[in-house]
Coordinates of C-alpha atoms and ligand atoms in Angstrom, one line a residue:
M158 CA -0.2 0.1 0.0
S159 CA 1.0 3.8 -0.9
A160 CA 2.6 6.1 1.7
S161 CA -0.2 8.2 0.2
T162 CA -3.1 5.6 0.9
A163 CA -2.0 4.8 4.6
S164 CA -2.1 8.2 5.7
N165 CA -5.9 8.7 4.4
L166 CA -6.8 5.7 6.5
I167 CA -5.4 7.4 9.6
A168 CA -7.4 10.2 8.7
T169 CA -10.7 9.0 7.8
V170 CA -11.0 6.2 10.8
D171 CA -12.9 8.6 12.9
E172 CA -12.7 8.0 17.0
A173 CA -15.0 9.8 17.9
R174 CA -17.8 7.4 15.4
Q175 CA -16.5 4.1 16.1
W176 CA -16.9 5.2 19.9
D177 CA -20.3 6.6 19.8
R178 CA -21.4 3.4 18.2
L179 CA -20.1 1.2 20.7
M180 CA -21.6 3.7 23.2
Q181 CA -24.9 3.6 21.5
L182 CA -24.6 -0.3 21.4
A183 CA -24.0 -0.3 25.3
R184 CA -27.2 0.7 26.2
I185 CA -28.9 -2.4 24.2
G186 CA -29.0 -4.9 27.7
A187 CA -27.2 -2.4 29.4
I188 CA -26.4 -3.5 33.1
T189 CA -23.8 -1.9 35.8
G190 CA -21.8 -4.3 37.5
A191 CA -20.8 -5.0 41.4
D192 CA -18.6 -1.9 41.5
G193 CA -20.7 0.4 39.7
S194 CA -18.8 0.2 36.0
P195 CA -21.5 -0.1 32.9
G196 CA -21.9 -3.5 31.5
V197 CA -23.4 -5.7 28.6
N198 CA -25.5 -8.8 29.5
R199 CA -26.6 -8.9 25.6
A200 CA -27.1 -12.9 25.1
C201 CA -27.1 -14.2 21.9
L202 CA -30.6 -15.2 19.5
T203 CA -32.4 -12.6 22.2
P204 CA -34.3 -9.5 21.8
L205 CA -31.9 -7.3 22.4
D206 CA -29.4 -9.3 19.9
R207 CA -31.9 -8.6 17.3
E208 CA -32.2 -4.6 18.4
A209 CA -28.4 -4.7 18.6
R210 CA -27.7 -6.1 15.1
R211 CA -30.8 -3.8 13.6
L212 CA -28.6 -0.6 15.2
L213 CA -25.7 -2.1 13.0
I214 CA -27.7 -2.6 10.4
G215 CA -28.8 0.5 9.9
W216 CA -25.2 1.8 9.7
A217 CA -23.8 -0.5 7.4
E218 CA -27.1 0.9 4.9
A219 CA -26.6 4.1 5.1
I220 CA -22.9 3.6 3.8
G221 CA -24.1 1.3 1.2
L222 CA -23.2 -1.5 2.5
T223 CA -24.9 -4.7 1.6
V224 CA -26.7 -7.1 4.3
T225 CA -27.4 -11.0 4.0
V226 CA -27.8 -13.5 6.7
D227 CA -27.1 -17.4 7.1
E228 CA -29.0 -20.2 8.2
I229 CA -27.6 -20.0 11.5
G230 CA -28.0 -16.4 12.0
N231 CA -24.3 -15.3 11.2
L232 CA -24.4 -11.9 9.5
F233 CA -22.3 -10.2 6.7
L234 CA -22.5 -6.3 5.3
R235 CA -20.7 -6.5 2.2
H236 CA -18.3 -3.7 1.2
E237 CA -18.4 -4.1 -3.2
G238 CA -14.9 -4.9 -4.4
T239 CA -14.3 -3.6 -8.1
E240 CA -13.9 -6.8 -8.9
P241 CA -16.9 -8.4 -7.6
D242 CA -16.0 -12.3 -7.5
A243 CA -12.8 -12.3 -6.2
A244 CA -12.7 -14.0 -3.3
P245 CA -13.2 -11.5 -0.5
V246 CA -11.4 -10.4 2.3
L247 CA -14.0 -11.0 6.0
T248 CA -13.5 -9.1 9.3
G249 CA -15.6 -9.2 12.3
S250 CA -16.4 -10.6 15.5
H251 CA -20.0 -11.6 17.1
M252 CA -21.9 -9.3 19.2
D253 CA -23.3 -11.7 22.0
T254 CA -22.4 -11.2 25.3
Q255 CA -21.3 -12.7 28.4
P256 CA -24.1 -12.5 31.5
N257 CA -21.9 -10.2 32.9
G258 CA -19.9 -8.8 30.3
G259 CA -18.3 -5.9 28.9
R260 CA -18.6 -2.8 26.4
F261 CA -16.4 -3.9 24.2
D262 CA -15.7 -7.9 23.8
G263 CA -16.5 -9.4 20.2
I264 CA -18.7 -5.6 19.4
W265 CA -15.6 -4.0 18.6
G266 CA -13.9 -5.8 16.6
V267 CA -18.2 -5.8 14.5
V268 CA -17.6 -1.7 14.4
A269 CA -14.1 -1.4 13.8
G270 CA -14.7 -4.0 11.2
L271 CA -17.6 -1.4 9.9
E272 CA -15.2 1.3 10.8
A273 CA -13.1 0.7 8.9
V274 CA -14.8 -0.1 5.5
Q275 CA -16.1 3.3 6.1
A276 CA -12.7 5.1 6.5
I277 CA -11.6 3.2 3.0
R278 CA -14.9 4.3 1.2
E279 CA -14.4 7.4 2.8
A280 CA -10.6 7.3 1.8
G281 CA -11.9 6.9 -2.2
I282 CA -10.0 3.7 -1.8
A283 CA -12.0 1.1 -4.2
T284 CA -11.0 -1.8 -3.4
R285 CA -10.3 -4.6 -5.7
R286 CA -11.2 -6.9 -3.4
P287 CA -14.7 -7.6 -1.5
I288 CA -14.6 -6.6 2.0
E289 CA -17.4 -8.3 4.4
V290 CA -17.6 -7.7 7.6
V291 CA -19.6 -10.3 9.7
A292 CA -21.2 -10.6 13.2
W293 CA -20.6 -14.3 13.6
T294 CA -23.6 -16.4 16.2
N295 CA -23.0 -17.0 19.6
E296 CA -19.3 -16.5 20.9
E297 CA -19.7 -16.7 23.6
G298 CA -21.4 -20.1 25.0
G299 CA -23.4 -18.0 28.2
R300 CA -26.7 -19.0 26.8
F301 CA -26.2 -22.0 24.9
A302 CA -23.0 -24.0 25.6
P303 CA -20.6 -24.6 24.0
G304 CA -19.4 -20.6 22.0
C305 CA -18.9 -20.1 18.5
M306 CA -21.1 -21.6 17.2
G307 CA -21.9 -19.5 14.4
S308 CA -18.2 -20.0 12.7
M309 CA -17.8 -23.3 13.6
A310 CA -20.3 -24.8 11.1
W311 CA -19.8 -21.5 8.4
A312 CA -16.4 -23.3 8.5
R313 CA -18.3 -27.0 8.1
F314 CA -15.8 -27.7 11.7
K315 CA -19.9 -28.8 13.0
P316 CA -23.2 -29.4 10.7
A317 CA -25.4 -26.6 11.4
N318 CA -28.2 -28.5 13.7
A319 CA -25.2 -30.6 15.8
W320 CA -26.6 -27.7 18.6
D321 CA -30.4 -27.6 18.1
D322 CA -31.1 -30.0 21.5
V323 CA -28.8 -27.5 23.8
A324 CA -30.9 -25.1 26.2
D325 CA -31.0 -22.3 27.8
P326 CA -31.1 -22.1 31.7
Q327 CA -35.3 -21.6 30.7
G328 CA -35.2 -25.0 28.8
I329 CA -36.0 -23.2 25.1
T330 CA -33.5 -24.7 22.3
F331 CA -31.2 -23.2 20.6
R332 CA -32.8 -24.7 17.7
Q333 CA -36.2 -23.5 18.8
A334 CA -33.9 -19.6 19.7
L335 CA -32.8 -19.7 15.8
D336 CA -35.8 -20.2 14.2
E337 CA -38.0 -17.9 15.8
H338 CA -34.4 -15.2 15.5
R339 CA -35.0 -15.9 11.6
R340 CA -38.6 -15.6 11.4
E341 CA -37.8 -12.3 13.0
E342 CA -34.8 -11.0 10.4
A343 CA -37.1 -13.2 7.4
D344 CA -36.5 -9.5 5.6
L345 CA -32.7 -9.8 5.5
A346 CA -31.6 -11.6 2.2
L347 CA -30.6 -15.2 3.3
R348 CA -27.0 -16.5 1.7
P349 CA -25.9 -19.6 1.7
L350 CA -23.8 -21.4 5.0
G351 CA -19.7 -20.8 4.5
G352 CA -17.4 -19.5 2.2
R353 CA -13.7 -18.8 1.3
P354 CA -12.6 -16.1 2.2
F355 CA -9.2 -14.4 0.8
A356 CA -8.7 -14.0 3.8
Y357 CA -9.5 -13.3 7.2
V358 CA -8.9 -10.5 10.1
E359 CA -10.3 -10.2 13.5
A360 CA -10.1 -7.2 15.8
H361 CA -10.6 -7.6 19.6
I362 CA -9.3 -6.0 22.5
E363 CA -6.8 -8.2 24.0
Q364 CA -8.9 -9.4 27.0
G365 CA -5.2 -10.0 29.0
P366 CA -2.7 -7.6 31.0
Q367 CA 0.7 -7.8 28.1
L368 CA -0.1 -4.9 25.7
E369 CA -1.3 -2.6 29.2
A370 CA 1.9 -3.6 30.8
E371 CA 4.6 -3.2 28.1
G372 CA 2.6 -0.2 26.9
R373 CA 1.9 -1.7 23.8
D374 CA -0.6 -0.3 21.0
I375 CA -1.2 -2.8 18.8
G376 CA -1.2 -7.2 19.4
V377 CA 0.0 -8.8 16.2
V378 CA -2.1 -12.3 17.4
T379 CA 0.1 -15.5 16.7
G380 CA -2.1 -18.2 17.3
I381 CA -5.2 -19.5 19.9
Q382 CA -4.3 -22.2 22.3
G383 CA -6.4 -25.2 22.8
S384 CA -9.8 -25.4 24.8
R385 CA -12.0 -28.2 25.5
W386 CA -15.1 -27.5 27.9
F387 CA -17.4 -30.9 29.4
L388 CA -20.6 -31.1 31.5
V389 CA -20.1 -32.6 34.4
E390 CA -23.5 -34.7 36.0
L391 CA -24.2 -36.7 39.1
R392 CA -26.6 -38.0 40.4
G393 CA -27.4 -39.3 44.1
E394 CA -30.3 -39.7 46.0
T395 CA -32.3 -36.8 47.6
A396 CA -31.9 -37.4 51.6
H397 CA -33.7 -35.8 55.1
A398 CA -30.8 -34.0 56.4
G399 CA -31.5 -33.9 60.0
T400 CA -32.2 -37.9 59.6
A401 CA -29.7 -39.7 56.6
P402 CA -26.6 -41.0 58.5
V403 CA -24.0 -39.6 56.1
S404 CA -22.4 -43.1 55.7
L405 CA -25.5 -44.0 53.8
R406 CA -25.7 -41.2 51.4
R407 CA -25.3 -40.5 47.8
D408 CA -24.6 -37.2 48.0
A409 CA -23.7 -35.4 44.7
V410 CA -22.8 -32.3 46.4
Q411 CA -19.6 -33.9 48.9
D412 CA -19.0 -35.8 45.1
T413 CA -18.6 -32.9 43.4
I414 CA -16.5 -31.2 46.0
R415 CA -14.0 -35.0 45.9
A416 CA -14.2 -34.7 41.7
V417 CA -12.9 -30.7 42.1
T418 CA -10.4 -31.7 44.6
A419 CA -9.3 -34.5 42.3
L420 CA -9.6 -32.3 38.6
N421 CA -7.3 -29.4 40.1
A422 CA -4.6 -31.8 41.4
L423 CA -4.7 -33.2 37.6
M424 CA -4.8 -29.6 36.6
T425 CA -1.9 -28.2 39.0
D426 CA 1.2 -26.9 36.8
P427 CA 4.1 -24.9 38.7
T428 CA 4.3 -23.2 35.4
D429 CA 0.7 -21.4 35.7
V430 CA -0.1 -21.9 32.1
L431 CA -3.2 -24.2 32.2
R432 CA -6.1 -22.5 32.7
F433 CA -9.0 -25.0 34.6
T434 CA -11.6 -23.3 35.0
V435 CA -15.0 -24.8 37.4
G436 CA -17.5 -21.8 36.2
R437 CA -20.8 -23.1 36.9
I438 CA -22.2 -25.3 38.9
E439 CA -25.9 -26.4 39.1
V440 CA -27.7 -28.3 42.5
L441 CA -30.9 -29.5 42.7
P442 CA -32.8 -30.0 44.4
N443 CA -30.8 -26.9 46.4
T444 CA -32.3 -26.6 49.4
S445 CA -30.5 -26.2 53.0
N446 CA -32.0 -29.3 54.4
T447 CA -32.0 -32.2 51.5
V448 CA -28.9 -33.8 50.2
A449 CA -28.7 -32.8 46.6
D450 CA -29.3 -35.7 44.9
L451 CA -27.8 -34.1 41.4
V452 CA -24.9 -31.7 40.5
R453 CA -24.2 -30.3 37.1
F454 CA -21.1 -28.3 36.6
T455 CA -18.6 -27.3 33.9
I456 CA -15.3 -27.4 33.2
D457 CA -13.7 -24.9 31.3
F458 CA -9.9 -26.3 30.3
R459 CA -7.5 -24.5 28.3
H460 CA -4.0 -25.3 26.9
P461 CA -1.4 -24.1 24.2
D462 CA 0.3 -27.7 24.5
K463 CA -2.0 -29.8 22.2
D464 CA -0.2 -32.9 23.1
V465 CA -1.0 -31.2 28.0
L466 CA -4.9 -30.3 26.2
L467 CA -5.8 -34.1 24.7
A468 CA -3.9 -36.0 27.7
N469 CA -5.4 -33.4 30.4
G470 CA -8.4 -33.7 29.2
D471 CA -8.4 -37.3 28.4
A472 CA -7.9 -37.5 31.9
I473 CA -10.9 -35.3 33.6
E474 CA -13.5 -38.7 33.3
P475 CA -11.2 -41.3 34.8
T476 CA -9.9 -38.5 37.7
V477 CA -13.7 -37.6 38.0
R478 CA -14.3 -41.5 37.9
T479 CA -12.5 -42.0 41.2
A480 CA -13.4 -39.4 43.2
V481 CA -16.6 -39.4 43.6
K482 CA -18.0 -42.9 46.5
G483 CA -21.5 -42.7 45.4
C484 CA -23.2 -40.9 42.7
E485 CA -23.5 -42.3 39.1
V486 CA -21.3 -39.8 36.6
T487 CA -21.8 -38.8 33.4
V488 CA -18.9 -36.5 31.4
T489 CA -19.8 -35.1 27.6
E490 CA -17.2 -32.8 25.8
R491 CA -18.9 -30.5 24.6
F492 CA -16.5 -28.5 23.3
H493 CA -12.9 -29.2 21.9
A494 CA -10.6 -27.5 19.7
L495 CA -6.9 -27.5 19.2
P496 CA -4.0 -24.8 19.6
V497 CA -4.2 -22.9 16.3
E498 CA -1.3 -20.3 14.5
F499 CA -2.2 -17.6 12.8
D500 CA -0.7 -17.3 9.0
A501 CA 1.9 -15.1 8.5
L502 CA 0.2 -13.5 5.4
V503 CA -2.5 -11.4 7.7
M504 CA 0.5 -11.0 10.6
D505 CA 2.5 -10.0 8.3
A506 CA -0.3 -7.5 6.6
V507 CA -0.9 -6.2 10.1
Q508 CA 2.8 -5.1 11.2
G509 CA 2.9 -4.1 8.2
A510 CA -0.1 -1.5 9.1
A511 CA 1.1 -0.9 12.5
D512 CA 4.6 0.6 11.8
A513 CA 3.2 2.2 8.3
A514 CA 0.6 4.3 11.2
G515 CA 3.6 4.2 13.8
L516 CA 2.5 2.1 16.3
S517 CA 4.1 0.4 19.2
S518 CA 3.1 -3.4 18.6
L519 CA 4.1 -6.7 20.3
S520 CA 3.3 -10.2 18.9
L521 CA 1.4 -12.3 21.2
P522 CA -0.6 -15.4 22.1
S523 CA -4.5 -15.6 22.5
G524 CA -5.4 -16.7 25.6
A525 CA -9.4 -16.5 25.1
F526 CA -10.8 -18.6 22.1
H527 CA -12.7 -16.1 20.0
D528 CA -14.2 -17.7 16.7
A529 CA -10.9 -16.5 14.3
Q530 CA -9.5 -19.9 15.4
F531 CA -11.8 -22.0 13.4
L532 CA -11.4 -19.9 10.3
V533 CA -7.5 -21.5 10.2
P534 CA -8.2 -24.0 8.1
V535 CA -10.8 -22.3 5.4
C536 CA -7.9 -18.9 5.0
P537 CA -5.2 -17.0 6.1
T538 CA -6.6 -16.0 9.5
G539 CA -5.1 -13.7 11.8
M540 CA -6.1 -11.3 14.3
I541 CA -5.1 -7.5 16.0
F542 CA -5.5 -6.7 19.9
V543 CA -6.0 -3.9 21.3
P544 CA -4.6 -3.2 25.2
C545 CA -8.0 -3.4 27.6
R546 CA -7.6 -2.2 31.4
K547 CA -6.0 -4.0 33.9
G548 CA -6.8 -7.0 31.4
V549 CA -10.2 -7.2 32.8
S550 CA -12.6 -8.6 30.4
H551 CA -16.1 -10.7 31.1
N552 CA -16.6 -7.9 33.7
P553 CA -18.8 -5.1 33.3
A554 CA -15.6 -3.1 33.9
E555 CA -13.8 -3.7 31.1
H556 CA -12.2 -1.2 29.8
S557 CA -10.4 0.5 26.7
E558 CA -9.6 3.9 25.9
P559 CA -11.3 5.5 22.1
G560 CA -7.9 6.4 21.5
Q561 CA -6.9 2.8 21.6
L562 CA -9.9 1.4 20.0
A563 CA -9.1 4.1 16.8
A564 CA -5.4 3.2 16.6
G565 CA -7.1 -1.0 16.8
A566 CA -9.1 0.5 13.7
R567 CA -6.1 1.9 11.6
V568 CA -4.0 -0.9 12.0
L569 CA -7.2 -3.3 10.9
A570 CA -8.5 -0.7 7.9
A571 CA -4.7 -0.7 6.7
T572 CA -4.5 -4.4 7.0
L573 CA -8.2 -4.9 4.7
A574 CA -7.7 -2.4 2.4
D575 CA -3.3 -4.3 1.9
L576 CA -5.3 -7.9 1.9
A577 CA -8.0 -6.6 -0.1
E578 CA -5.7 -5.5 -3.1
R579 CA -3.7 -8.9 -3.4
Ligands
GLV621 C1 -14.2 -16.4 25.0 O1 -15.1 -15.3 25.0 C2 -13.5 -17.5 25.8 O2 -14.1 -17.7 26.8 O3 -11.7 -17.5 25.6
MN622 MN1 -15.2 -12.0 22.5
MN623 MN1 -15.7 -12.9 25.8

């Protein structure tokens, strides 16, 4: 890309416009965190999700982008290229949030994609390849587990009906929610599921502390560690808390404590690289004076080394079975994503864009999973990170400064303009 194209893009990315859009979207599902921070709870395939999508669609149509959706609800905003049949450059992220989420995780990558495309158009750049901005369905997995359903289905990692029976805490299945969602968006043009983009670039807040600690503007992401999710179900027997002898009980809570203690031992890592989380525990019947007969708990296990991911992940079920005393055990794996490495084509383009904009950068891997993970087998893929305060994320206190986000959008715009010429 010429120096003048790069400097035009720096000028046309509008920091205030991008921030204003993010703040408008943050009102849809706004919550207040325990410390008073302004967060968001906008679960996928809800009326709030659709309200946010309509706002985004309005901005996209106002600048002449074409809007389409696919059968799993992924939303695409297309900027046409001078060669419409050329494979597009794809960018984007997700618009759903965690139940106690922040204002930037996911949504910034979508808004930055729109900002970048708008900046390219306003700089008078006619790209050879089309550029498409995507909002993937259900990245977070907060309402329907696991996350990344939209990108997994799009990339043919799983069939689109793989999660039909997954229910949310209210008992609504993913299929029911998706069918309703598609009825509400029936006015939007349908496109086939899947595709073969020239490249995919996802912009995201770092969700970790490294960029801030090292005072860098931009993260050139090198890859994503692997993740495995499990649902463990322990079935015992209800009994009277005052009368049933402890020795005769099949207590699902006590067995949960035994299982989690054994799992903590399995997952102990002196290097502190391994990530092991029991994030949700459901107890039935959940009363003080009844021994619980059912506990369901989730496991989120991550590691950058495939061998550790496979060995420790495979050891989860035997570890639970050995640890429990009286309960029947069911362990279901719900997500299995191996570590991925990003492509030099995209990493070099991001690095070049950061350098050309005079921004400092750092190459780093991602501890969080992202839709980008599932694009890796489909096309050259990479990500751009910007710093977030103290690395806090999945929390209403999640925060990045308008200027940090504008820097990220400038790097994204230059990267997209560069890739769209190749
Ligand atoms: C994504 O939200 C993750 O949990 O990494
Ligand atoms: Mn995210
Ligand atoms: Mn997230």
